Amino acid sequence: MSRAHNFSAGPAVLPVPVIEALRGSLLEFGGAQAGIMEISHRSTDFGEVIDAAKTRLRRIMEIPDDHSVLFLQGGASLQFYMSALNIARPTDAIDYICTGNWSKKAVQEAGRVCDAANVWSSADTAFDHVPAPDEAIEYRPDSIAVHYTSNNTVAGTQLAAAPNTDRPLIADLSSDICSRRIDVARHAVIYAGAQKNLGPSGVTAVILSPWAVERSRASDAARQGGIPSMLSYDLMVQKGSMFNTPNTFGIFALERVLAWVEEQGGLDYFAERSRRRAAQVYAKLDASDFWRPRARPGSRSDMNIAWRIHDQSLESTFVSEAREAGLLALKGHRSMGGIRASLYNALPDDAVAALVEFLTDFEKRHG
């Protein structure tokens, strides 16, 4: 079977060994005498799967022992609302660093349940940059937490480090989780949809500090009628992610991806590899005026590279010719157009080499 190079922003490419393991588990999983999608979430077999997934994520990300790990449903989009609902009482303030479409949606959703406001935004320059690591951001005196999106898939920007503040952090790591090290202990809430770097869609990894769980209890008590059961961090921690039936197949797939991450060398390996591969593409884009990278140098993402062609009428030709050459899903996000290549962990190195070669060839023929 021939597989094309898949640059999809999500759901994204999966490691071939993981796909093979998933395929084998569909008919019979371990000694269960049934497929992974057919066994009970209350069974010993699945209990071992979810425990292994939690253990691997803790080990890879160096998650403190007192932090909780959950595998929920609803994607990062639900966490925009759920994180604020649990952390803040109705009158509490959360500050937002708005660096793209997804952080814009996050503050809008949070505004339904608390005092949510942007304290930094690059919306006026089409989200082409993020705060510098040493940039002074003026937070509101009464804010209880700061939310940020670490990597922005649409415009192709990425924070070099978490915001420099002593306030608890809430982080959307959906598109760069497990691609580099992060100080988990500084964060009250970390959430990430699985469909970019962790597995197929349908699972959201959530990491909570003890403070976040306690805040969930306080918010529940402060809100008329309390927090709905399905949206309560405290209840989900008590139930071990299984208040209702979780996405059993998705969690198994996530566990297999995490095993692959460890086998490859862990976060230090992927961080160096991501920097090197992105640099190859940016070097090509910066080499002539034919290409127009969206993100400013210093803010550029190692995961998602977005650009235009100087003659924008050529962009549809680029995408169609790339597909014919076996390079899939290079069309930019519908809100911005252009071209985008997502270089997630599972994308093979030869896919990046093929993209650079195609860029060279396309410019030669159309420049």
PDB file of N, CA and C in Angstrom, residues 115-183:
ATOM      1  N   ASP A 115     -15.577  36.801  34.414  1.00  0.00           N
ATOM      2  CA  ASP A 115     -15.045  38.048  33.863  1.00  0.00           C
ATOM      3  C   ASP A 115     -13.784  37.709  33.069  1.00  0.00           C
ATOM      4  N   ALA A 116     -13.942  37.467  31.788  1.00  0.00           N
ATOM      5  CA  ALA A 116     -12.821  37.085  30.918  1.00  0.00           C
ATOM      6  C   ALA A 116     -12.473  38.245  29.995  1.00  0.00           C
ATOM      7  N   ALA A 117     -11.183  38.552  29.884  1.00  0.00           N
ATOM      8  CA  ALA A 117     -10.771  39.675  29.042  1.00  0.00           C
ATOM      9  C   ALA A 117      -9.374  39.446  28.497  1.00  0.00           C
ATOM     10  N   ASN A 118      -9.140  39.947  27.284  1.00  0.00           N
ATOM     11  CA  ASN A 118      -7.803  39.891  26.699  1.00  0.00           C
ATOM     12  C   ASN A 118      -6.917  40.954  27.336  1.00  0.00           C
ATOM     13  N   VAL A 119      -5.713  40.559  27.737  1.00  0.00           N
ATOM     14  CA  VAL A 119      -4.731  41.526  28.230  1.00  0.00           C
ATOM     15  C   VAL A 119      -3.595  41.706  27.229  1.00  0.00           C
ATOM     16  N   TRP A 120      -3.608  40.893  26.185  1.00  0.00           N
ATOM     17  CA  TRP A 120      -2.629  41.007  25.091  1.00  0.00           C
ATOM     18  C   TRP A 120      -3.273  40.377  23.867  1.00  0.00           C
ATOM     19  N   SER A 121      -3.102  41.024  22.696  1.00  0.00           N
ATOM     20  CA  SER A 121      -3.672  40.478  21.469  1.00  0.00           C
ATOM     21  C   SER A 121      -2.880  40.949  20.258  1.00  0.00           C
ATOM     22  N   SER A 122      -2.752  40.060  19.277  1.00  0.00           N
ATOM     23  CA  SER A 122      -2.147  40.424  17.993  1.00  0.00           C
ATOM     24  C   SER A 122      -3.182  40.365  16.875  1.00  0.00           C
ATOM     25  N   ALA A 123      -4.456  40.518  17.241  1.00  0.00           N
ATOM     26  CA  ALA A 123      -5.530  40.455  16.248  1.00  0.00           C
ATOM     27  C   ALA A 123      -5.399  41.556  15.205  1.00  0.00           C
ATOM     28  N   ASP A 124      -4.867  42.719  15.606  1.00  0.00           N
ATOM     29  CA  ASP A 124      -4.782  43.842  14.671  1.00  0.00           C
ATOM     30  C   ASP A 124      -3.726  43.635  13.593  1.00  0.00           C
ATOM     31  N   THR A 125      -2.876  42.622  13.737  1.00  0.00           N
ATOM     32  CA  THR A 125      -1.893  42.292  12.695  1.00  0.00           C
ATOM     33  C   THR A 125      -2.105  40.866  12.189  1.00  0.00           C
ATOM     34  N   ALA A 126      -3.369  40.445  12.187  1.00  0.00           N
ATOM     35  CA  ALA A 126      -3.757  39.122  11.679  1.00  0.00           C
ATOM     36  C   ALA A 126      -3.027  37.992  12.408  1.00  0.00           C
ATOM     37  N   PHE A 127      -2.773  38.197  13.696  1.00  0.00           N
ATOM     38  CA  PHE A 127      -2.156  37.177  14.555  1.00  0.00           C
ATOM     39  C   PHE A 127      -0.819  36.692  14.001  1.00  0.00           C
ATOM     40  N   ASP A 128      -0.013  37.625  13.516  1.00  0.00           N
ATOM     41  CA  ASP A 128       1.263  37.235  12.908  1.00  0.00           C
ATOM     42  C   ASP A 128       2.406  37.150  13.911  1.00  0.00           C
ATOM     43  N   HIS A 129       2.127  37.398  15.201  1.00  0.00           N
ATOM     44  CA  HIS A 129       3.187  37.277  16.203  1.00  0.00           C
ATOM     45  C   HIS A 129       2.578  36.962  17.560  1.00  0.00           C
ATOM     46  N   VAL A 130       3.444  36.513  18.464  1.00  0.00           N
ATOM     47  CA  VAL A 130       3.063  36.185  19.836  1.00  0.00           C
ATOM     48  C   VAL A 130       3.961  36.980  20.777  1.00  0.00           C
ATOM     49  N   PRO A 131       3.642  37.042  22.063  1.00  0.00           N
ATOM     50  CA  PRO A 131       4.501  37.781  22.987  1.00  0.00           C
ATOM     51  C   PRO A 131       5.914  37.197  23.042  1.00  0.00           C
ATOM     52  N   ALA A 132       6.896  38.075  23.121  1.00  0.00           N
ATOM     53  CA  ALA A 132       8.274  37.629  23.320  1.00  0.00           C
ATOM     54  C   ALA A 132       8.418  37.082  24.738  1.00  0.00           C
ATOM     55  N   PRO A 133       9.366  36.162  24.955  1.00  0.00           N
ATOM     56  CA  PRO A 133       9.514  35.565  26.286  1.00  0.00           C
ATOM     57  C   PRO A 133       9.719  36.588  27.399  1.00  0.00           C
ATOM     58  N   ASP A 134      10.400  37.700  27.084  1.00  0.00           N
ATOM     59  CA  ASP A 134      10.679  38.709  28.107  1.00  0.00           C
ATOM     60  C   ASP A 134       9.725  39.898  28.044  1.00  0.00           C
ATOM     61  N   GLU A 135       8.663  39.794  27.245  1.00  0.00           N
ATOM     62  CA  GLU A 135       7.739  40.914  27.081  1.00  0.00           C
ATOM     63  C   GLU A 135       6.907  41.120  28.344  1.00  0.00           C
ATOM     64  N   ALA A 136       6.801  42.379  28.767  1.00  0.00           N
ATOM     65  CA  ALA A 136       6.007  42.710  29.947  1.00  0.00           C
ATOM     66  C   ALA A 136       4.536  42.822  29.552  1.00  0.00           C
ATOM     67  N   ILE A 137       3.710  42.011  30.162  1.00  0.00           N
ATOM     68  CA  ILE A 137       2.274  42.036  29.914  1.00  0.00           C
ATOM     69  C   ILE A 137       1.590  42.536  31.180  1.00  0.00           C
ATOM     70  N   GLU A 138       0.683  43.479  31.018  1.00  0.00           N
ATOM     71  CA  GLU A 138      -0.005  44.059  32.171  1.00  0.00           C
ATOM     72  C   GLU A 138      -1.261  43.243  32.478  1.00  0.00           C
ATOM     73  N   TYR A 139      -1.180  42.452  33.515  1.00  0.00           N
ATOM     74  CA  TYR A 139      -2.317  41.651  33.938  1.00  0.00           C
ATOM     75  C   TYR A 139      -3.205  42.460  34.885  1.00  0.00           C
ATOM     76  N   ARG A 140      -4.470  42.121  34.913  1.00  0.00           N
ATOM     77  CA  ARG A 140      -5.382  42.815  35.815  1.00  0.00           C
ATOM     78  C   ARG A 140      -5.075  42.431  37.264  1.00  0.00           C
ATOM     79  N   PRO A 141      -5.118  43.391  38.169  1.00  0.00           N
ATOM     80  CA  PRO A 141      -4.736  43.108  39.564  1.00  0.00           C
ATOM     81  C   PRO A 141      -5.559  42.004  40.215  1.00  0.00           C
ATOM     82  N   ASP A 142      -6.821  41.878  39.796  1.00  0.00           N
ATOM     83  CA  ASP A 142      -7.699  40.920  40.466  1.00  0.00           C
ATOM     84  C   ASP A 142      -7.855  39.599  39.721  1.00  0.00           C
ATOM     85  N   SER A 143      -7.103  39.388  38.636  1.00  0.00           N
ATOM     86  CA  SER A 143      -7.262  38.138  37.886  1.00  0.00           C
ATOM     87  C   SER A 143      -6.691  36.965  38.679  1.00  0.00           C
ATOM     88  N   ILE A 144      -7.368  35.819  38.577  1.00  0.00           N
ATOM     89  CA  ILE A 144      -6.947  34.647  39.355  1.00  0.00           C
ATOM     90  C   ILE A 144      -6.117  33.670  38.528  1.00  0.00           C
ATOM     91  N   ALA A 145      -6.100  33.841  37.204  1.00  0.00           N
ATOM     92  CA  ALA A 145      -5.365  32.920  36.333  1.00  0.00           C
ATOM     93  C   ALA A 145      -5.145  33.581  34.980  1.00  0.00           C
ATOM     94  N   VAL A 146      -4.223  33.006  34.208  1.00  0.00           N
ATOM     95  CA  VAL A 146      -3.908  33.500  32.861  1.00  0.00           C
ATOM     96  C   VAL A 146      -4.015  32.336  31.886  1.00  0.00           C
ATOM     97  N   HIS A 147      -4.772  32.542  30.821  1.00  0.00           N
ATOM     98  CA  HIS A 147      -4.950  31.521  29.784  1.00  0.00           C
ATOM     99  C   HIS A 147      -4.125  31.880  28.559  1.00  0.00           C
ATOM    100  N   TYR A 148      -3.469  30.878  27.979  1.00  0.00           N
ATOM    101  CA  TYR A 148      -2.758  31.087  26.720  1.00  0.00           C
ATOM    102  C   TYR A 148      -2.868  29.848  25.846  1.00  0.00           C
ATOM    103  N   THR A 149      -2.688  30.053  24.552  1.00  0.00           N
ATOM    104  CA  THR A 149      -2.639  28.967  23.572  1.00  0.00           C
ATOM    105  C   THR A 149      -1.194  28.859  23.110  1.00  0.00           C
ATOM    106  N   SER A 150      -0.564  27.733  23.360  1.00  0.00           N
ATOM    107  CA  SER A 150       0.883  27.635  23.143  1.00  0.00           C
ATOM    108  C   SER A 150       1.276  27.687  21.675  1.00  0.00           C
ATOM    109  N   ASN A 151       0.437  27.123  20.811  1.00  0.00           N
ATOM    110  CA  ASN A 151       0.744  27.058  19.376  1.00  0.00           C
ATOM    111  C   ASN A 151      -0.526  27.355  18.594  1.00  0.00           C
ATOM    112  N   ASN A 152      -0.378  28.134  17.533  1.00  0.00           N
ATOM    113  CA  ASN A 152      -1.540  28.589  16.777  1.00  0.00           C
ATOM    114  C   ASN A 152      -1.498  28.018  15.372  1.00  0.00           C
ATOM    115  N   THR A 153      -2.404  27.080  15.123  1.00  0.00           N
ATOM    116  CA  THR A 153      -2.357  26.311  13.883  1.00  0.00           C
ATOM    117  C   THR A 153      -2.725  27.120  12.655  1.00  0.00           C
ATOM    118  N   VAL A 154      -3.534  28.149  12.799  1.00  0.00           N
ATOM    119  CA  VAL A 154      -4.045  28.883  11.639  1.00  0.00           C
ATOM    120  C   VAL A 154      -2.989  29.822  11.070  1.00  0.00           C
ATOM    121  N   ALA A 155      -2.424  30.675  11.932  1.00  0.00           N
ATOM    122  CA  ALA A 155      -1.436  31.654  11.474  1.00  0.00           C
ATOM    123  C   ALA A 155      -0.006  31.129  11.537  1.00  0.00           C
ATOM    124  N   GLY A 156       0.199  30.005  12.220  1.00  0.00           N
ATOM    125  CA  GLY A 156       1.534  29.421  12.278  1.00  0.00           C
ATOM    126  C   GLY A 156       2.476  30.118  13.236  1.00  0.00           C
ATOM    127  N   THR A 157       1.982  30.406  14.458  1.00  0.00           N
ATOM    128  CA  THR A 157       2.826  31.022  15.479  1.00  0.00           C
ATOM    129  C   THR A 157       2.885  30.122  16.710  1.00  0.00           C
ATOM    130  N   GLN A 158       3.915  30.341  17.534  1.00  0.00           N
ATOM    131  CA  GLN A 158       4.116  29.494  18.713  1.00  0.00           C
ATOM    132  C   GLN A 158       4.868  30.274  19.777  1.00  0.00           C
ATOM    133  N   LEU A 159       4.387  30.215  21.010  1.00  0.00           N
ATOM    134  CA  LEU A 159       5.101  30.850  22.106  1.00  0.00           C
ATOM    135  C   LEU A 159       6.376  30.068  22.403  1.00  0.00           C
ATOM    136  N   ALA A 160       7.468  30.785  22.606  1.00  0.00           N
ATOM    137  CA  ALA A 160       8.729  30.129  22.932  1.00  0.00           C
ATOM    138  C   ALA A 160       8.705  29.551  24.336  1.00  0.00           C
ATOM    139  N   ALA A 161       7.902  30.159  25.205  1.00  0.00           N
ATOM    140  CA  ALA A 161       7.800  29.696  26.590  1.00  0.00           C
ATOM    141  C   ALA A 161       6.465  30.146  27.150  1.00  0.00           C
ATOM    142  N   ALA A 162       6.086  29.572  28.271  1.00  0.00           N
ATOM    143  CA  ALA A 162       4.849  29.972  28.929  1.00  0.00           C
ATOM    144  C   ALA A 162       4.957  31.415  29.402  1.00  0.00           C
ATOM    145  N   PRO A 163       3.841  32.126  29.521  1.00  0.00           N
ATOM    146  CA  PRO A 163       3.872  33.515  29.991  1.00  0.00           C
ATOM    147  C   PRO A 163       4.585  33.642  31.334  1.00  0.00           C
ATOM    148  N   ASN A 164       5.309  34.735  31.476  1.00  0.00           N
ATOM    149  CA  ASN A 164       6.088  34.979  32.687  1.00  0.00           C
ATOM    150  C   ASN A 164       5.210  35.685  33.720  1.00  0.00           C
ATOM    151  N   THR A 165       4.551  34.906  34.536  1.00  0.00           N
ATOM    152  CA  THR A 165       3.660  35.435  35.566  1.00  0.00           C
ATOM    153  C   THR A 165       3.621  34.473  36.734  1.00  0.00           C
ATOM    154  N   ASP A 166       3.315  35.019  37.910  1.00  0.00           N
ATOM    155  CA  ASP A 166       3.188  34.148  39.079  1.00  0.00           C
ATOM    156  C   ASP A 166       1.760  33.647  39.257  1.00  0.00           C
ATOM    157  N   ARG A 167       0.857  34.048  38.366  1.00  0.00           N
ATOM    158  CA  ARG A 167      -0.513  33.565  38.432  1.00  0.00           C
ATOM    159  C   ARG A 167      -0.597  32.135  37.894  1.00  0.00           C
ATOM    160  N   PRO A 168      -1.548  31.348  38.363  1.00  0.00           N
ATOM    161  CA  PRO A 168      -1.745  30.011  37.786  1.00  0.00           C
ATOM    162  C   PRO A 168      -2.045  30.119  36.298  1.00  0.00           C
ATOM    163  N   LEU A 169      -1.543  29.178  35.535  1.00  0.00           N
ATOM    164  CA  LEU A 169      -1.696  29.194  34.086  1.00  0.00           C
ATOM    165  C   LEU A 169      -2.719  28.159  33.631  1.00  0.00           C
ATOM    166  N   ILE A 170      -3.477  28.535  32.610  1.00  0.00           N
ATOM    167  CA  ILE A 170      -4.369  27.619  31.895  1.00  0.00           C
ATOM    168  C   ILE A 170      -3.857  27.570  30.466  1.00  0.00           C
ATOM    169  N   ALA A 171      -3.530  26.392  29.968  1.00  0.00           N
ATOM    170  CA  ALA A 171      -2.882  26.290  28.657  1.00  0.00           C
ATOM    171  C   ALA A 171      -3.615  25.341  27.733  1.00  0.00           C
ATOM    172  N   ASP A 172      -3.852  25.828  26.517  1.00  0.00           N
ATOM    173  CA  ASP A 172      -4.319  24.976  25.425  1.00  0.00           C
ATOM    174  C   ASP A 172      -3.081  24.507  24.668  1.00  0.00           C
ATOM    175  N   LEU A 173      -2.723  23.242  24.846  1.00  0.00           N
ATOM    176  CA  LEU A 173      -1.546  22.667  24.187  1.00  0.00           C
ATOM    177  C   LEU A 173      -1.937  21.733  23.040  1.00  0.00           C
ATOM    178  N   SER A 174      -3.123  21.927  22.485  1.00  0.00           N
ATOM    179  CA  SER A 174      -3.659  20.954  21.529  1.00  0.00           C
ATOM    180  C   SER A 174      -2.719  20.626  20.386  1.00  0.00           C
ATOM    181  N   SER A 175      -2.017  21.630  19.855  1.00  0.00           N
ATOM    182  CA  SER A 175      -1.255  21.389  18.626  1.00  0.00           C
ATOM    183  C   SER A 175       0.249  21.253  18.828  1.00  0.00           C
ATOM    184  N   ASP A 176       0.733  21.327  20.072  1.00  0.00           N
ATOM    185  CA  ASP A 176       2.167  21.055  20.259  1.00  0.00           C
ATOM    186  C   ASP A 176       2.477  20.248  21.515  1.00  0.00           C
ATOM    187  N   ILE A 177       1.457  19.633  22.112  1.00  0.00           N
ATOM    188  CA  ILE A 177       1.715  18.780  23.269  1.00  0.00           C
ATOM    189  C   ILE A 177       2.645  17.634  22.866  1.00  0.00           C
ATOM    190  N   CYS A 178       3.553  17.297  23.754  1.00  0.00           N
ATOM    191  CA  CYS A 178       4.530  16.216  23.546  1.00  0.00           C
ATOM    192  C   CYS A 178       5.491  16.495  22.396  1.00  0.00           C
ATOM    193  N   SER A 179       5.663  17.766  22.041  1.00  0.00           N
ATOM    194  CA  SER A 179       6.676  18.121  21.045  1.00  0.00           C
ATOM    195  C   SER A 179       7.873  18.813  21.687  1.00  0.00           C
ATOM    196  N   ARG A 180       7.758  19.159  22.971  1.00  0.00           N
ATOM    197  CA  ARG A 180       8.835  19.831  23.699  1.00  0.00           C
ATOM    198  C   ARG A 180       8.506  19.794  25.185  1.00  0.00           C
ATOM    199  N   ARG A 181       9.472  20.148  25.998  1.00  0.00           N
ATOM    200  CA  ARG A 181       9.265  20.154  27.442  1.00  0.00           C
ATOM    201  C   ARG A 181       8.429  21.366  27.867  1.00  0.00           C
ATOM    202  N   ILE A 182       7.679  21.194  28.936  1.00  0.00           N
ATOM    203  CA  ILE A 182       6.902  22.272  29.531  1.00  0.00           C
ATOM    204  C   ILE A 182       6.900  22.065  31.036  1.00  0.00           C
ATOM    205  N   ASP A 183       6.929  23.158  31.797  1.00  0.00           N
ATOM    206  CA  ASP A 183       6.905  23.071  33.252  1.00  0.00           C
ATOM    207  C   ASP A 183       5.455  22.895  33.701  1.00  0.00           C
TER     208      ASP A 183
END
